[in-house]
Structures are given as C-alpha cells and as structure tokens.
PDB file of C-alpha atoms in Angstrom:
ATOM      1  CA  UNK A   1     -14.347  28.867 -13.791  1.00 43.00           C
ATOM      2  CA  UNK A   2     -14.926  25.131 -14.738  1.00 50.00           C
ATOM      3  CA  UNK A   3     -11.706  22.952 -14.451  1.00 64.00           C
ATOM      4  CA  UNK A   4     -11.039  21.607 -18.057  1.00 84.00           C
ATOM      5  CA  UNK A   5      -9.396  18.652 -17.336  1.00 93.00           C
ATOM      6  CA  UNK A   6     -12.770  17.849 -15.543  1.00 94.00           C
ATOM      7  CA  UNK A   7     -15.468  19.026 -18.236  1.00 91.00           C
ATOM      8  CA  UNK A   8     -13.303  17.027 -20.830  1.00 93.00           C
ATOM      9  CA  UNK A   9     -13.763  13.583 -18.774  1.00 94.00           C
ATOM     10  CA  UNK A  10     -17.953  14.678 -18.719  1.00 90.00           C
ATOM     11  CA  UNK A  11     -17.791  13.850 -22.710  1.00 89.00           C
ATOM     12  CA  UNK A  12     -14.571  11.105 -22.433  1.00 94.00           C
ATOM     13  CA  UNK A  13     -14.983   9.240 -19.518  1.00 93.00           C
ATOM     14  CA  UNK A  14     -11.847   7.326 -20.186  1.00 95.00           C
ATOM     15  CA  UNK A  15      -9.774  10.557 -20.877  1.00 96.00           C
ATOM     16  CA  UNK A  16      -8.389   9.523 -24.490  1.00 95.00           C
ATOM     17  CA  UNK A  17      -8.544  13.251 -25.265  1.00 93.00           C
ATOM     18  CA  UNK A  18      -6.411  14.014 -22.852  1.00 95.00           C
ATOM     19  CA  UNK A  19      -3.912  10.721 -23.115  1.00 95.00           C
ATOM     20  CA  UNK A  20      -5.242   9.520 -20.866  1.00 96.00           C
ATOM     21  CA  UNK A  21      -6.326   5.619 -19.761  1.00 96.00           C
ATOM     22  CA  UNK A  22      -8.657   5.721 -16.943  1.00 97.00           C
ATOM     23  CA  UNK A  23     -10.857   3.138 -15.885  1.00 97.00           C
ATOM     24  CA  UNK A  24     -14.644   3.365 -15.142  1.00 97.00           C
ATOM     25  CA  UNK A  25     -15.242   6.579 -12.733  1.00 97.00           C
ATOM     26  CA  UNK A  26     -17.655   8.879 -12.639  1.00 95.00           C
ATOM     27  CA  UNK A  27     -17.604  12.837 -11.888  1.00 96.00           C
ATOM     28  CA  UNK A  28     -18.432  14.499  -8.449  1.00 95.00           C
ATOM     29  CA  UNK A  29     -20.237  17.617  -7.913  1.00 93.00           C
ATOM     30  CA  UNK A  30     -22.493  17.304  -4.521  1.00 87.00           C
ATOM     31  CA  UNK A  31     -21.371  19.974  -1.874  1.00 87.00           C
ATOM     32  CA  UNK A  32     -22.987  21.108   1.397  1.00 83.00           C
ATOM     33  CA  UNK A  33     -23.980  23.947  -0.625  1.00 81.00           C
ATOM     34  CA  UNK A  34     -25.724  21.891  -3.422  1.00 83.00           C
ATOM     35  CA  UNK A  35     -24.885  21.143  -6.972  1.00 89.00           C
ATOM     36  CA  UNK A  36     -21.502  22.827  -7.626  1.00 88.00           C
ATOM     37  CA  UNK A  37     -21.904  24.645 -11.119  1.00 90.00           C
ATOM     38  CA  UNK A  38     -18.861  22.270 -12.135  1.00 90.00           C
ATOM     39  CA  UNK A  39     -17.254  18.689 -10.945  1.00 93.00           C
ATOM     40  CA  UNK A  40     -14.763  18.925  -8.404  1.00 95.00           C
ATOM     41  CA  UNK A  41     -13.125  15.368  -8.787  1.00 96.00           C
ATOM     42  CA  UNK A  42     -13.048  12.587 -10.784  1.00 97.00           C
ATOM     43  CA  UNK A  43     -13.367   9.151  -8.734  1.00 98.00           C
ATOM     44  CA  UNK A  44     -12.701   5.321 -10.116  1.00 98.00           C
ATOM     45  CA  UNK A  45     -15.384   3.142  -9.239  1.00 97.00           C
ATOM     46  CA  UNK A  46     -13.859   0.767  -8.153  1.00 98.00           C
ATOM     47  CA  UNK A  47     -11.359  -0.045  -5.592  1.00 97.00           C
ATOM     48  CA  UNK A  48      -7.584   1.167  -5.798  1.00 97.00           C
ATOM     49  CA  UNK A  49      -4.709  -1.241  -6.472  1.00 97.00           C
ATOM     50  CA  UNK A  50      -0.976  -1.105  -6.404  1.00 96.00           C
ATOM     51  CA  UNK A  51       0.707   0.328  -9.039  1.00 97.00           C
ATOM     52  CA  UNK A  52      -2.297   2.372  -9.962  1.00 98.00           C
ATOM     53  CA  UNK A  53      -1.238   5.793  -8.870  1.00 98.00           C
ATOM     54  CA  UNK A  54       2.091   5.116  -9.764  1.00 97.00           C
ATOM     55  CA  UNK A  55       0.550   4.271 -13.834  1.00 97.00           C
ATOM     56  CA  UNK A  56      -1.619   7.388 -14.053  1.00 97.00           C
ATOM     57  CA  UNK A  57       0.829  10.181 -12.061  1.00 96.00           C
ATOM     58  CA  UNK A  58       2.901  11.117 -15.308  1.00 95.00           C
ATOM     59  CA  UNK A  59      -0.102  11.659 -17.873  1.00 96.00           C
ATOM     60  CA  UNK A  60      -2.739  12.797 -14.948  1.00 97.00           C
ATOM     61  CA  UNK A  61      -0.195  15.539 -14.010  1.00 96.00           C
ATOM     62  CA  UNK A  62       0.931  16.558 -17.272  1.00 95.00           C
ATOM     63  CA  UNK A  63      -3.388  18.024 -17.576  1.00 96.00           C
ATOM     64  CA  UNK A  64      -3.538  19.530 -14.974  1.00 96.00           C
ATOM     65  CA  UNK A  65      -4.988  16.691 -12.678  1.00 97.00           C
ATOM     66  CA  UNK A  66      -3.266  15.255  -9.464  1.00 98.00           C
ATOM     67  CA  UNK A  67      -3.848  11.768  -7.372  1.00 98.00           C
ATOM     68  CA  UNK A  68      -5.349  10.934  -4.365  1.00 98.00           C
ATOM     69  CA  UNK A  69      -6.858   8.632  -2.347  1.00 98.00           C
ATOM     70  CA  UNK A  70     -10.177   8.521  -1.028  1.00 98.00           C
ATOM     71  CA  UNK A  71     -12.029   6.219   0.982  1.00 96.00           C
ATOM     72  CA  UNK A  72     -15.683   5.290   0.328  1.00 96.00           C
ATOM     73  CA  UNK A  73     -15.867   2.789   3.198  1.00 92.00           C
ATOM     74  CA  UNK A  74     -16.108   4.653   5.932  1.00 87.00           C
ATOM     75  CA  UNK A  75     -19.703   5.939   7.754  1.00 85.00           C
ATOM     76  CA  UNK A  76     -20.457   8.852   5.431  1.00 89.00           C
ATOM     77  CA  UNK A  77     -19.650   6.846   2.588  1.00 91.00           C
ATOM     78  CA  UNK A  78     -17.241   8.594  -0.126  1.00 94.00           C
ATOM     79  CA  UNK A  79     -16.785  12.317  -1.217  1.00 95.00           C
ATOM     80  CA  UNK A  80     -20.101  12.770  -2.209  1.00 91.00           C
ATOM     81  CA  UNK A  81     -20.985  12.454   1.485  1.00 91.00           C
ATOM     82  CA  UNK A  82     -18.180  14.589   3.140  1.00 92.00           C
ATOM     83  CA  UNK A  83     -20.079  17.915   2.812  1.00 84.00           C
ATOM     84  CA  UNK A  84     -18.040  19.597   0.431  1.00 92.00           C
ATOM     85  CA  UNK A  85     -17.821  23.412   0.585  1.00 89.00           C
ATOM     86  CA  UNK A  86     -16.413  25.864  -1.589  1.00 85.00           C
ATOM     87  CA  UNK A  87     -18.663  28.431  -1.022  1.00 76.00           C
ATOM     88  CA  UNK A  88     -16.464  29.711   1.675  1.00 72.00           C
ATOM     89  CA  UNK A  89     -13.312  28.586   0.194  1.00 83.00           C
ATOM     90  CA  UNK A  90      -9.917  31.154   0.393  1.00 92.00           C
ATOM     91  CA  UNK A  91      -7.115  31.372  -1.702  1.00 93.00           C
ATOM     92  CA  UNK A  92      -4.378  29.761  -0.529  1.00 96.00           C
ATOM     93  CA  UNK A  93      -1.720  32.555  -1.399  1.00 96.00           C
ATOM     94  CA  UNK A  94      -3.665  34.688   0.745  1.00 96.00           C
ATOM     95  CA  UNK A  95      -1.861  33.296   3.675  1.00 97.00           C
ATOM     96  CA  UNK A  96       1.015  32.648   5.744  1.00 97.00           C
ATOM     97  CA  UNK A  97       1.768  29.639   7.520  1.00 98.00           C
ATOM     98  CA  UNK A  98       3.416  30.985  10.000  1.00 98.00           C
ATOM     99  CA  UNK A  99       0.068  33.360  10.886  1.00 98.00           C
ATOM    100  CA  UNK A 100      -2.213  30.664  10.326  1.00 98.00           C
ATOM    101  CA  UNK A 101      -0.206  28.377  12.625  1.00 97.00           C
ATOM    102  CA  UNK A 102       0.537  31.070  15.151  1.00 97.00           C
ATOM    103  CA  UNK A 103      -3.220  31.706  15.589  1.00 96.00           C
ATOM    104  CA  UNK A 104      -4.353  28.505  16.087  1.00 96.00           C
ATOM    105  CA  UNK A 105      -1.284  27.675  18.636  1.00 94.00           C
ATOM    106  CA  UNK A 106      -2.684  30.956  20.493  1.00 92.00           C
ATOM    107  CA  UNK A 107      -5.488  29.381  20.356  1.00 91.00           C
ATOM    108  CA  UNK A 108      -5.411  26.143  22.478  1.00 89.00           C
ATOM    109  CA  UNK A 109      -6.388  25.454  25.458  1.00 83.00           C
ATOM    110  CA  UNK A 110      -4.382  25.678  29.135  1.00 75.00           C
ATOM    111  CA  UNK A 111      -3.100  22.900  30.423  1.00 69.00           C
ATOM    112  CA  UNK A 112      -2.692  20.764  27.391  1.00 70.00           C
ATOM    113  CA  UNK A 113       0.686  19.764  25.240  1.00 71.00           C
ATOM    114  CA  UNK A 114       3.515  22.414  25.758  1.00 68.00           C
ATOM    115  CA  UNK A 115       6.362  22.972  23.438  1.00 64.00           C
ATOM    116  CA  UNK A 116       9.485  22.564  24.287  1.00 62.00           C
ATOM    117  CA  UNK A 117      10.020  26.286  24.651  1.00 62.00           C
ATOM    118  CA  UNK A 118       6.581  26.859  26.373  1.00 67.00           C
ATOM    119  CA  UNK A 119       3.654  28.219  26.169  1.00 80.00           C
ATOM    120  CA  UNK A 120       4.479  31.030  23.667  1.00 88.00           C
ATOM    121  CA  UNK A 121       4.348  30.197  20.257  1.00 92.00           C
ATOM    122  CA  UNK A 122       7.772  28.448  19.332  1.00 92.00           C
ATOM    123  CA  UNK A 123       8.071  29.481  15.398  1.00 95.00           C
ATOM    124  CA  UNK A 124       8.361  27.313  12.691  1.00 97.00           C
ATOM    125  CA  UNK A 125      10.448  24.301  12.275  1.00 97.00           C
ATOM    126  CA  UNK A 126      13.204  24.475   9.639  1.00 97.00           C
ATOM    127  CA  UNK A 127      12.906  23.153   5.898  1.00 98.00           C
ATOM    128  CA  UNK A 128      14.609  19.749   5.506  1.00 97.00           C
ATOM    129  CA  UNK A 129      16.428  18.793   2.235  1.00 96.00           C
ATOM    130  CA  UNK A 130      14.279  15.317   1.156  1.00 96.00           C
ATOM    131  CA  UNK A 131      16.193  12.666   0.913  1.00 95.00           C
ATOM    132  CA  UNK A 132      13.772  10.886  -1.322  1.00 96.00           C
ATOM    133  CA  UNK A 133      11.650  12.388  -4.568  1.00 98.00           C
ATOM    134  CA  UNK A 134       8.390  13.841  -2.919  1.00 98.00           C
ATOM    135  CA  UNK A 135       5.914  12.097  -5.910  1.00 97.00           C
ATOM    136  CA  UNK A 136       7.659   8.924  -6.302  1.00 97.00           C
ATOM    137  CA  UNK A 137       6.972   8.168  -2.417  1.00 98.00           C
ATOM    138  CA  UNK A 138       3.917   9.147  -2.506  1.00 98.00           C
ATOM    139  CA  UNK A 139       3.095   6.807  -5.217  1.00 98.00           C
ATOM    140  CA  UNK A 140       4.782   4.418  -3.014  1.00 97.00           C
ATOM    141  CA  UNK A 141       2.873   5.540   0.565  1.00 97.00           C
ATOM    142  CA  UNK A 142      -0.611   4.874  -1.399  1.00 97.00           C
ATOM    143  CA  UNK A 143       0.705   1.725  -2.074  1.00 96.00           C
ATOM    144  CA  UNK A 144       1.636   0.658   0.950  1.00 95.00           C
ATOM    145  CA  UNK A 145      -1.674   2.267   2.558  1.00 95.00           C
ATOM    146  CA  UNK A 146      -3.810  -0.097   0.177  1.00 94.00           C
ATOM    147  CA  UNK A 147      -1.583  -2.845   2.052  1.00 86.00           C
ATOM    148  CA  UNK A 148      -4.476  -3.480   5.346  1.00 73.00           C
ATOM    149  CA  UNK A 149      -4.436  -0.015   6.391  1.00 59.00           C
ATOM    150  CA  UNK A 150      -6.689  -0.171   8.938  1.00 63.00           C
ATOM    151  CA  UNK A 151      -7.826   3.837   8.666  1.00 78.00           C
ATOM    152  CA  UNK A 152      -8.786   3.638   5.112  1.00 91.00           C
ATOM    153  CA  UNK A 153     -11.512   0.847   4.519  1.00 92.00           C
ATOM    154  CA  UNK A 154     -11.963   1.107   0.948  1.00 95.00           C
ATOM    155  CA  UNK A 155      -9.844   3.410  -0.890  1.00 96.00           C
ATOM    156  CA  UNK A 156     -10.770   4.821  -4.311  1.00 98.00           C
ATOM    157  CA  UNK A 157      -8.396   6.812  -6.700  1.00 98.00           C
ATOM    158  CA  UNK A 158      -9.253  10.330  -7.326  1.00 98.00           C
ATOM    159  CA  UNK A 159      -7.965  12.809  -9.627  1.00 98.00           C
ATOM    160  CA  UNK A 160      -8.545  16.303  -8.347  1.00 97.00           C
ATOM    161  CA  UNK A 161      -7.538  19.681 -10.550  1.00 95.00           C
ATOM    162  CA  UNK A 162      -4.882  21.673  -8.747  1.00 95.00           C
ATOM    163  CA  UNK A 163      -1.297  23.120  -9.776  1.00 93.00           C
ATOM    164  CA  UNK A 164       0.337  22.076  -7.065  1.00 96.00           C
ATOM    165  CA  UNK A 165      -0.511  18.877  -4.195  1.00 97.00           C
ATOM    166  CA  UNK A 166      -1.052  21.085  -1.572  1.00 98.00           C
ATOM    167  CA  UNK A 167      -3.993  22.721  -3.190  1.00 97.00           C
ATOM    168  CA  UNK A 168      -5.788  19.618  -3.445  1.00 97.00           C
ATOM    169  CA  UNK A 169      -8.200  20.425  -0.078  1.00 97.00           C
ATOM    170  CA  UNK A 170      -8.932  23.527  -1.444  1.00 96.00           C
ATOM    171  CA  UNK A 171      -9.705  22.896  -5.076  1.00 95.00           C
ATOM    172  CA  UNK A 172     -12.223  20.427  -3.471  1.00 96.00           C
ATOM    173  CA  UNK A 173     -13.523  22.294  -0.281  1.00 95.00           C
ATOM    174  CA  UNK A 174     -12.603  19.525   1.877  1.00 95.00           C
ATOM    175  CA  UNK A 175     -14.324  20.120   5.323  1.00 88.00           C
ATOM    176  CA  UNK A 176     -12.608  17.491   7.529  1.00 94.00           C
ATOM    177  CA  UNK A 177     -11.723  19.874  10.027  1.00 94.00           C
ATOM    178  CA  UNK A 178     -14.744  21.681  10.586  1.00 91.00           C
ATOM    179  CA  UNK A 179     -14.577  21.809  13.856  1.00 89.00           C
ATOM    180  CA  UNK A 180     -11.323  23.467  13.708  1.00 93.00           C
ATOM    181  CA  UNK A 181     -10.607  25.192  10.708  1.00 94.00           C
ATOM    182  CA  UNK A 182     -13.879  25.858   8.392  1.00 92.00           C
ATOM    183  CA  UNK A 183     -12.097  27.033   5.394  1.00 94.00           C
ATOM    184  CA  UNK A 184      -9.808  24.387   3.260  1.00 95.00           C
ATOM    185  CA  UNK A 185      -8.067  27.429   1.872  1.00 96.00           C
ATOM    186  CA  UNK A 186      -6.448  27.799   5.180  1.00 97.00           C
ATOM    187  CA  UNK A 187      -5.687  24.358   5.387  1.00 97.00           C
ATOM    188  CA  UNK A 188      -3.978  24.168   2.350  1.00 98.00           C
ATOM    189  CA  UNK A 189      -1.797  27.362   2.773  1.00 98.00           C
ATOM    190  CA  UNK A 190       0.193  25.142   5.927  1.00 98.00           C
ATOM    191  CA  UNK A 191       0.719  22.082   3.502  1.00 98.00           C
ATOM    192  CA  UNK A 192       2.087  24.882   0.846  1.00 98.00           C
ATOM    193  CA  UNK A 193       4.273  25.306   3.706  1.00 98.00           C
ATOM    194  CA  UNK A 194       5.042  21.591   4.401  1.00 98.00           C
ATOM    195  CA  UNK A 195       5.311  20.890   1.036  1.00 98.00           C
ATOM    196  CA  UNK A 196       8.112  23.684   0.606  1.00 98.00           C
ATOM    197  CA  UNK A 197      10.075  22.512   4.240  1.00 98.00           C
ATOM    198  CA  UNK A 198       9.035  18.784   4.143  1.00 98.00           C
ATOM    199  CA  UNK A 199       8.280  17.409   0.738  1.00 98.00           C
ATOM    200  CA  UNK A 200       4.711  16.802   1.771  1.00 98.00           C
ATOM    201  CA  UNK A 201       2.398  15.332  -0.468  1.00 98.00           C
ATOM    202  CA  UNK A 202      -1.592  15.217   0.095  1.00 98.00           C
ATOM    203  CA  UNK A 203      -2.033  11.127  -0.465  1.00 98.00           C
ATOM    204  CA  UNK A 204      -5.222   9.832   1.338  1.00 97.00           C
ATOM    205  CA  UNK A 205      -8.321  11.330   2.245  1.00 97.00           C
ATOM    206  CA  UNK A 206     -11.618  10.391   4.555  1.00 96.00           C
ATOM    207  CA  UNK A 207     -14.617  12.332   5.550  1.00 95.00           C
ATOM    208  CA  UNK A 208     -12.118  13.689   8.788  1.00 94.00           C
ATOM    209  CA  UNK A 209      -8.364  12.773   8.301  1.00 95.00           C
ATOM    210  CA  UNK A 210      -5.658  13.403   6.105  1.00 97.00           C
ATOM    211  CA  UNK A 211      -2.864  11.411   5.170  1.00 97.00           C
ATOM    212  CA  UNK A 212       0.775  12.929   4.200  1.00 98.00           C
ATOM    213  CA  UNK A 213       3.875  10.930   2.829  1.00 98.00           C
ATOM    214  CA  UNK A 214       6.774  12.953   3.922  1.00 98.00           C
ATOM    215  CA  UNK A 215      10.303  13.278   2.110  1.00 98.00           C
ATOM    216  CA  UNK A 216      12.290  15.234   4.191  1.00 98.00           C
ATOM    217  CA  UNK A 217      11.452  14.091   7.811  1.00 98.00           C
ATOM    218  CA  UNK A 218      12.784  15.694  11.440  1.00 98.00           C
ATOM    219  CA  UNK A 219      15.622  13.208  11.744  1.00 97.00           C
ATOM    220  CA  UNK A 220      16.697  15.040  15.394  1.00 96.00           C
ATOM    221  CA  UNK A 221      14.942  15.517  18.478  1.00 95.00           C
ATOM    222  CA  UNK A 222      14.749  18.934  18.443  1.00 94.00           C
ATOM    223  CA  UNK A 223      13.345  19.423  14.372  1.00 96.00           C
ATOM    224  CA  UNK A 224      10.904  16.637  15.889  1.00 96.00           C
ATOM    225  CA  UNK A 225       9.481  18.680  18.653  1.00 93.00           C
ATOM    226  CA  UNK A 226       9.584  21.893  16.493  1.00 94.00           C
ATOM    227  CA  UNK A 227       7.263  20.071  13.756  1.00 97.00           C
ATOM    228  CA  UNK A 228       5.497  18.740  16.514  1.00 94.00           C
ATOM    229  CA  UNK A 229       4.532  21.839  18.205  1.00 94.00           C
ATOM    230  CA  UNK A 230       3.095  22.593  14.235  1.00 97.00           C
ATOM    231  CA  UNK A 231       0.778  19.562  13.917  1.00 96.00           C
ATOM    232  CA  UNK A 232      -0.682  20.078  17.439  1.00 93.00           C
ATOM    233  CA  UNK A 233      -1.890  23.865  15.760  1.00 95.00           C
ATOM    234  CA  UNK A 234      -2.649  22.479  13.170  1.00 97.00           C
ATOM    235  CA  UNK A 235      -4.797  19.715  14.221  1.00 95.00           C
ATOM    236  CA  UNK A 236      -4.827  19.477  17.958  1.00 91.00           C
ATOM    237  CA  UNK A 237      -7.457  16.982  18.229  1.00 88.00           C
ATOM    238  CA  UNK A 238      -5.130  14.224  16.388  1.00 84.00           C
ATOM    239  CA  UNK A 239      -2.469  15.068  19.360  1.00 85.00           C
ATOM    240  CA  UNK A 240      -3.881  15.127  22.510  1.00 80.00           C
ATOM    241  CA  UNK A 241      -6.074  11.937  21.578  1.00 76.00           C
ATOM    242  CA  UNK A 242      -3.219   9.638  21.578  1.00 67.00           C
ATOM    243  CA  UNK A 243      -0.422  11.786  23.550  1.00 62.00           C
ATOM    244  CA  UNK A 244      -2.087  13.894  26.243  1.00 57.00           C
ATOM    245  CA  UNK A 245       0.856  15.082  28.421  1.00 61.00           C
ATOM    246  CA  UNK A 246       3.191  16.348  26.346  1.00 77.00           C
ATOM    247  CA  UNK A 247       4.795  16.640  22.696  1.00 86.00           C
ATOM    248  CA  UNK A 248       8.311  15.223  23.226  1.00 88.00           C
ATOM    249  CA  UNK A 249       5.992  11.524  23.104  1.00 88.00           C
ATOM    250  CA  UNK A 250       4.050  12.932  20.089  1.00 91.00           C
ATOM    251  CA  UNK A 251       7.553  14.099  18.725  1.00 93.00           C
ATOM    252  CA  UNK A 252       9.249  10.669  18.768  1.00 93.00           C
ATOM    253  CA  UNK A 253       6.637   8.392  18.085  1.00 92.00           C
ATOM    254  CA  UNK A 254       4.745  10.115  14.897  1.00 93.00           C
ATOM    255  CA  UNK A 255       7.195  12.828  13.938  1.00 96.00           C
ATOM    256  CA  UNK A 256      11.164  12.051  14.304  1.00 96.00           C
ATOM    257  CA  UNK A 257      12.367   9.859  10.834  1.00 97.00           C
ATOM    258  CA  UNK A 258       7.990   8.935  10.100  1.00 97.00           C
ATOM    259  CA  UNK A 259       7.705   9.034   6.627  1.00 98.00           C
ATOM    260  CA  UNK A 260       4.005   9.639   6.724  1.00 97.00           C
ATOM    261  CA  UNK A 261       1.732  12.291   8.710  1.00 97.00           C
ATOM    262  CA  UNK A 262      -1.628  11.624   9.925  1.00 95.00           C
ATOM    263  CA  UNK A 263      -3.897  14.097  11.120  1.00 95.00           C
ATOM    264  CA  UNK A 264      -7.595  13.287  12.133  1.00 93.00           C
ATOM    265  CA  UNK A 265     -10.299  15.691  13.345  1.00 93.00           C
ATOM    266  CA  UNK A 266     -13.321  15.405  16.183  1.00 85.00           C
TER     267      UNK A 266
END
C-alpha cells in the first residue's frame, strides 16, 4: 500500500496540502529490485542546513513523515544509488531484539572482542531513563553533524513514512549491512529496542553507516560494556575495525556518556 504522505507530495511538491513548507525535492523510487510501485522517500535537492530539521519535525511528523539525513556525496552517490530493497523486507514486530542480537553474537567469529562475561552471550543491557528529549537532540545531532562531519560529505534532508524512528530502515529497505544482515526489517526491530532502552533516534544515513543520537547513554562502566557487547552483534565490522582486542576500549571510547552511535558496515 502506497504511503499517502508520499503520493500527496507527487501532485504538491511543496506539501501545502499537507501544511507543509518544503523546499525543492523530488520523490525516490529506484530499488535493487527496480521501480518500486510507490516512492519510498522524499529528498531536498539541495544541501541541508541548520535549523532545517529542527523547522520541518513538528508539521513532517504530525503526516505521518519523519527526518533524516542522507548523504549524496559519497561514491554511490545518494539513495537512489544504495540498492534499495524491499522485496525481502520483514516486519519489524516480527522480532525480538534479544533473538536477533543473540544470533548474531553466536555468530562471530573466535578469537575476536569478548564480553566482559565471555564468550556466551551476555543479555541485554538495561533501559536508561534519557536525560534529554529523544527528538529535540536529534534535531540538534543533525545539526551538529552538518558542522564538518567528516563521514557525511554532503548531507540532504529526507522525509521517510514510518510511525515510529526506528522503522525508518525498513520503510525504505535500507541495505547498508548487506553483508551482515540482508533484511532492514531485522535491523530495525534492535533500534525498536534502542529506541525503547536508549532514546535512539535514526538521524544520518550513507550507502553503509548509520548514525544514532542517543538520550539515555551508559553513564557506568559496566552499562558501557553491556551496550557494547550489543553493537559488536549488531554490527561487528564497525568494532573490530577500530578496537580489535577487546570491548572494554570500544566501551569507553564510543559507548560510556557518547551521545551519538555510529555503526558502519564492510
């Protein structure tokens, strides 16, 4: 079924119909799979600026249609290029993080990152209370990633049709970690997670990484290496590239008090 914020931007490309004020954008409907039968995001043509996510949010959620950034700069150019699929897609609900994340964590390979408990699967990390409103800083993490963040070279805004932030890979069929996990469904059934313990919310997006602002942080050791041990299932590439011997330098250097996640696939 065709999203209707979507369709209603295909006749009103500055959304007036649906209060909205957008500027020049166009639609986006190339997958892997072909022509999708209906657009999957809307994306500004032209370069995001500060204050811009913050502006739409309100009205843009209030349809049905949620924010994020996307980068067109980057080798395979913007969405259009990522190889979409939602041919295979799952439904998020389907799922339990805690499975998902087991399986992967069974998963890895010897002789890489432990936890601290181990081998063996250590369980999930607790839920945090957030200490700051989960949309407001993410309005203000894609403002401070349009600030010379060096991952994202030319980030667009995009307005994608999901209920909820962590659906956003999904409603899209987001394939950046193919090599890992080849349905977004499954993806976005651990950030339904995150976004329950954490306060995650989906912010930036490339062809292979994924960019979370984070409102309820580890703040302890311990949480750290718990949330840790998660993001290494989740997306072991993005740990052992930068912290190969263990997760208690992984856990205190992008987990404990970060107020972003970053997670980047081979």
């Amino acid at each position: 079924m065709a999203p209707e914020p979507l369709t209603q931007l295909a006749d009103d490309p500055g959304g007036r119909s649906l209060g909205l004020v957008l500027p020049p954008g166009r639609l986006i409907d190339e997958t892997d799979q072909g022509t999708w039968p209906y657009p999957l995001l809307w994306q500004a043509d032209a370069p995001a600026t500060r204050g811009q996510w913050s502006a739409l949010e309100a009205g843009c959620r209030a349809v049905g249609l949620l924010p994020v950034l996307v980068d067109v700069g980057g080798h395979r150019g913007g969405p259009e290029g990522w190889d979409l699929m939602c041919g295979n897609l799952s439904y998020p609900e389907d799922f339990e993080a805690e499975d998902i994340l087991a399986d992967y964590w069974n998963a890895l390979p010897q002789g890489g990152p432990t936890a601290p408990s181990g081998r063996a699967w250590p369980g999930l990390a607790p839920a945090r209370r957030p200490d700051a409103d989960p949309d407001a800083l993410a309005a203000e993490t894609a403002d401070t990633l349009l600030d010379g963040d060096t991952l994202l070279r030319e980030p667009h805004l995009a307005l994608v049709p999901a209920e909820r932030n962590a659906d956003v890979l999904a409603a899209i069929g987001w394939t950046g970690s193919l090599n890992h996990e080849d349905d977004p469904g499954v993806l976005s059934a651990v950030l339904r997670s995150w976004e329950t313990r954490f306060g995650t919310r989906v912010v930036a997006l490339t062809a292979d990484q994924l960019t979370l602002s984070v409102a309820a942080p580890p703040t302890t050791p311990a949480e750290a290496e718990a949330v840790a041990a998660e993001h290494l299932a989740f997306c072991p590439d993005g740990v052992t590239r930068h912290h190969r011997t263990n997760l208690h330098t992984y856990a205190a250097e992008a987990v404990r008090t970060r107020r972003t996640w970053a997670f980047r696939w081979d």
